[in-house]
Amino acid sequence: MIELGVNIDHVATVRQARRTYEPDPVVAAALAEQGGADGITFHLREDRRHIQDRDVEVLIKTVTVKTNLELACDEATIDIACRHRPTWALLVPEGRQEVTTEGGLDVTGGRDRVERSVKRLKDAGILVSLFLDPEAPQIEAAAELGVDAVELHTGPYANTTGPERDAQLQRLAAAGQQIRTAGMRLHAGHGLNYVNVRPVAALPEMVELNIGHAIVSRAVMVGMREAVAEMRRILDLIRAV
């Protein structure tokens, strides 16, 4: 079965638009679990634009499935992760002007900083994954650092159509093979929705998909539990055929 991680950041985005207490991402996480989520993903950004420190603390205490904390290689944020100890830590790049994460982490260009972050997290007993573009040198560097998983950046695939999308899917497939050969778990995420998720889910030995915006958008219409259940049914069919 492909594991479904539900990213609840955009529930917090709506809350922060009014700087109030609702909608509460903690409640959204509970409903996502009821809908079939295997994990809850949330990104504590340095600028705190959506998820807040309180959210991290309460989510890790209350979520009964695995927790996946996205964070940059920032010492203060790493401190928070080591203190609260989510199941997984996903290291991602951050840019203050970006709307959302726009590319994979540059491990080869910032190896010392990434390596320090990985070591601190693993010393705290946290499983570590890296959010990477499907590029062989980046994946090779991740393997050398001994991380537990690589989450492939699927944004370029999600944002294209036709032959270009097919080419991007082939890039993901090749990167996935490299990740599996290196003994790391294969995860993927970014821009996946109810229409484009199937080919990515069908990649050999795909273990986990992390999906947020599409599910939260659907939840506005049908509710969080049903939105997650709909995605769960799609993924369950992948292995059934």
Coordinates of N, CA, C and O in Angstrom, one line a residue, residues 4 29 53 71 97-98 118 160 166 180 200 215 220:
L4 N 0.0 7.6 2.4 CA -0.5 9.0 2.1 C -0.2 9.9 3.2 O -0.8 9.8 4.3
A29 N -5.9 17.8 11.1 CA -5.1 16.5 11.1 C -5.9 15.3 11.6 O -5.8 14.2 11.1
D53 N 4.7 27.6 16.0 CA 5.4 26.8 17.0 C 4.4 25.9 17.8 O 4.6 24.8 18.1
L71 N 11.3 21.4 7.2 CA 12.0 22.5 7.8 C 13.3 22.7 7.0 O 13.7 21.9 6.3
Q97 N 10.7 35.0 -0.6 CA 9.8 35.6 -1.6 C 8.9 34.5 -2.3 O 8.0 34.9 -3.0
E98 N 9.3 33.3 -2.1 CA 8.5 32.2 -2.8 C 7.1 32.1 -2.2 O 6.9 32.2 -1.0
V118 N 21.4 16.9 9.2 CA 21.0 15.5 9.2 C 21.6 14.8 10.4 O 20.8 14.1 11.1
T160 N 3.3 20.6 -16.1 CA 3.4 20.4 -17.6 C 2.4 19.5 -18.1 O 1.6 18.9 -17.3
D166 N 5.4 13.6 -19.9 CA 5.9 12.3 -20.1 C 7.4 12.3 -19.8 O 8.0 11.3 -19.2
R180 N 16.1 3.8 -4.9 CA 15.9 2.5 -4.4 C 17.2 1.7 -4.4 O 17.5 0.9 -3.4
V200 N 2.6 8.9 -11.0 CA 3.6 9.0 -9.9 C 3.4 7.9 -8.9 O 4.4 7.2 -8.5
I215 N -5.7 18.5 -1.6 CA -6.6 17.9 -0.6 C -7.3 19.0 0.2 O -8.5 18.9 0.4
V220 N -12.4 22.1 1.2 CA -13.3 23.3 1.3 C -14.6 23.0 0.7 O -15.7 23.5 1.2

